[in-house]
Tab-separated table of C-alpha atoms in Angstrom:
chain	number	residue	atom	x	y	z
A	1	MET	CA	-27.141	16.407	112.799
A	2	LEU	CA	-29.621	13.983	111.260
A	3	ARG	CA	-30.631	10.804	113.069
A	4	ASP	CA	-31.170	7.509	111.272
A	5	ASN	CA	-34.625	6.226	112.374
A	6	LYS	CA	-34.432	2.801	110.739
A	7	GLY	CA	-35.783	-0.025	112.874
A	8	GLN	CA	-37.647	2.234	115.302
A	9	TRP	CA	-41.400	2.068	115.839
A	10	SER	CA	-43.471	5.199	115.677
A	11	LEU	CA	-46.239	5.653	118.218
A	12	ILE	CA	-48.909	5.450	115.496
A	13	GLY	CA	-47.459	2.193	114.130
A	14	LEU	CA	-47.402	0.659	117.595
A	15	ILE	CA	-51.027	1.657	118.259
A	16	VAL	CA	-52.134	0.167	114.925
A	17	VAL	CA	-50.446	-3.157	115.753
A	18	VAL	CA	-52.033	-3.282	119.223
A	19	VAL	CA	-55.490	-2.540	117.773
A	20	ILE	CA	-55.112	-5.272	115.131
A	21	ILE	CA	-54.037	-7.820	117.750
A	22	GLY	CA	-56.962	-6.779	119.963
A	23	ILE	CA	-59.471	-7.232	117.132
A	24	MET	CA	-58.040	-10.654	116.285
A	25	GLY	CA	-58.228	-11.691	119.941
A	26	TYR	CA	-61.827	-10.510	120.222
A	27	TYR	CA	-62.988	-12.626	117.294
A	28	LEU	CA	-60.786	-15.677	117.821
A	29	LEU	CA	-60.973	-16.182	121.589
A	30	PRO	CA	-64.448	-17.026	122.974
A	31	GLY	CA	-63.549	-15.715	126.427
A	32	LEU	CA	-63.021	-12.230	125.003
A	33	GLY	CA	-66.401	-12.065	123.277
A	34	GLY	CA	-65.861	-14.146	120.175
A	35	SER	CA	-68.253	-16.801	118.901
A	36	THR	CA	-69.278	-19.389	121.490
A	37	SER	CA	-71.736	-21.378	119.417
A	38	VAL	CA	-71.030	-25.033	118.780
A	39	PRO	CA	-72.377	-26.673	115.618
A	40	ALA	CA	-75.000	-29.427	115.730
A	41	GLY	CA	-73.577	-32.715	116.958
A	42	ASN	CA	-71.213	-30.923	119.328
A	43	ILE	CA	-68.583	-32.435	121.565
A	44	ASN	CA	-71.042	-33.099	124.398
A	45	GLY	CA	-73.065	-35.392	122.159
A	46	THR	CA	-76.181	-33.232	121.935
A	47	SER	CA	-77.659	-32.565	118.531
A	48	ALA	CA	-79.354	-29.226	119.216
A	49	PRO	CA	-77.422	-26.136	118.156
A	50	ALA	CA	-76.218	-23.989	121.011
A	51	THR	CA	-77.576	-20.511	121.589
A	52	PRO	CA	-75.475	-17.827	123.246
A	53	GLY	CA	-76.362	-17.430	126.923
A	54	GLY	CA	-79.199	-18.950	128.905
A	55	VAL	CA	-80.620	-22.431	128.507
A	56	GLY	CA	-78.920	-24.504	125.830
A	57	SER	CA	-75.830	-22.320	125.778
A	58	ALA	CA	-72.560	-23.648	124.436
A	59	PRO	CA	-70.476	-25.761	126.800
A	60	SER	CA	-67.459	-24.113	128.344
A	61	PRO	CA	-64.018	-24.955	126.965
A	62	MET	CA	-63.378	-26.973	130.130
A	63	ASP	CA	-66.540	-29.050	129.580
A	64	ARG	CA	-65.559	-29.633	125.949
A	65	ALA	CA	-62.086	-30.752	127.070
A	66	LYS	CA	-63.603	-33.145	129.611
A	67	GLY	CA	-65.909	-34.473	126.875
A	68	LEU	CA	-62.896	-35.163	124.663
A	69	SER	CA	-61.131	-36.810	127.584
A	70	CYS	CA	-64.201	-38.996	128.192
A	71	GLN	CA	-64.205	-40.066	124.537
A	72	SER	CA	-60.503	-40.883	124.769
A	73	ASN	CA	-60.993	-42.880	127.983
A	74	LEU	CA	-63.831	-44.883	126.428
A	75	ARG	CA	-61.682	-45.600	123.371
A	76	GLN	CA	-58.896	-46.896	125.648
A	77	VAL	CA	-61.313	-49.077	127.613
A	78	ARG	CA	-62.829	-50.481	124.404
A	79	ASP	CA	-59.362	-51.226	123.023
A	80	ALA	CA	-58.466	-53.001	126.286
A	81	ILE	CA	-61.692	-55.048	126.081
A	82	ASN	CA	-60.798	-56.086	122.522
A	83	MET	CA	-57.283	-57.098	123.613
A	84	TYR	CA	-58.755	-59.070	126.519
A	85	LYS	CA	-61.174	-60.832	124.150
A	86	GLN	CA	-58.317	-61.841	121.849
A	87	GLY	CA	-56.380	-63.434	124.689
A	88	ASN	CA	-59.262	-64.971	126.624
A	89	GLU	CA	-61.899	-65.759	123.968
A	90	LYS	CA	-64.534	-63.810	125.945
A	91	ALA	CA	-65.228	-60.348	127.320
A	92	PRO	CA	-64.003	-59.556	130.852
A	93	GLU	CA	-66.487	-60.041	133.687
A	94	ALA	CA	-65.764	-56.552	135.031
A	95	LEU	CA	-63.748	-53.509	133.996
A	96	SER	CA	-61.500	-54.120	137.011
A	97	ASN	CA	-60.130	-57.167	135.145
A	98	LEU	CA	-58.534	-54.796	132.630
A	99	SER	CA	-55.913	-53.343	134.985
A	100	SER	CA	-53.132	-55.299	133.264
A	101	TYR	CA	-54.274	-53.730	129.976
A	102	GLY	CA	-53.779	-50.168	131.216
A	103	VAL	CA	-57.286	-49.416	132.469
A	104	SER	CA	-56.897	-47.824	135.897
A	105	GLY	CA	-59.460	-46.058	138.063
A	106	GLU	CA	-58.852	-42.745	136.299
A	107	VAL	CA	-59.374	-44.163	132.810
A	108	GLY	CA	-62.392	-46.197	133.937
A	109	ALA	CA	-64.462	-43.160	134.910
A	110	CYS	CA	-65.845	-40.051	133.244
A	111	PRO	CA	-63.629	-37.032	133.977
A	112	GLN	CA	-66.648	-34.720	134.069
A	113	SER	CA	-69.009	-36.545	136.448
A	114	LYS	CA	-66.371	-38.808	138.069
A	115	SER	CA	-68.814	-41.734	137.763
A	116	ALA	CA	-67.547	-45.125	136.639
A	117	TYR	CA	-68.399	-46.202	133.113
A	118	SER	CA	-71.318	-48.592	132.676
A	119	TYR	CA	-70.376	-52.028	131.391
A	120	ASP	CA	-72.339	-54.999	130.052
A	121	ALA	CA	-70.207	-58.132	130.427
A	122	ALA	CA	-72.472	-60.224	128.184
A	123	SER	CA	-71.911	-58.019	125.140
A	124	GLY	CA	-68.630	-56.365	126.155
A	125	ARG	CA	-70.213	-52.940	125.615
A	126	VAL	CA	-69.032	-49.963	127.684
A	127	TRP	CA	-70.609	-46.494	127.786
A	128	CYS	CA	-70.753	-43.272	129.763
A	129	SER	CA	-73.991	-42.447	131.584
A	130	THR	CA	-73.151	-38.758	132.068
A	131	PRO	CA	-75.838	-36.568	130.434
A	132	GLY	CA	-74.568	-35.440	127.046
A	133	HIS	CA	-72.074	-38.305	126.769
A	134	GLU	CA	-74.560	-41.031	125.800
A	135	ASN	CA	-73.363	-41.138	122.185
A	136	PHE	CA	-69.674	-41.481	122.992
């Protein structure tokens, strides 16, 4: 009797697929040994290129995510300031005046350092004082 082997994986074929997936994971995922360098002008706002390991190493994925979240928070606060200016003809005296515009305590602080954003009421300018976030 002959068996029909259509649709079955051979051991060699399975090993080849596992090796290919492993190689792709190694090069594509930084945690498995892939590239961790971040180009100049990286997400943390520094302009120096990162070097693997040691001083000046690339920020962790969590730090990069918190940097993106900080940028998003600042964008929301700036949008709320602009909406406030349109309705009141002037900038708010404090960021706490923006609660009706969706700026709560969580949005009004850097997710990385947990420090409140700096605000200049005269100009309506808001910024993050966390090191590396100065250019956000």
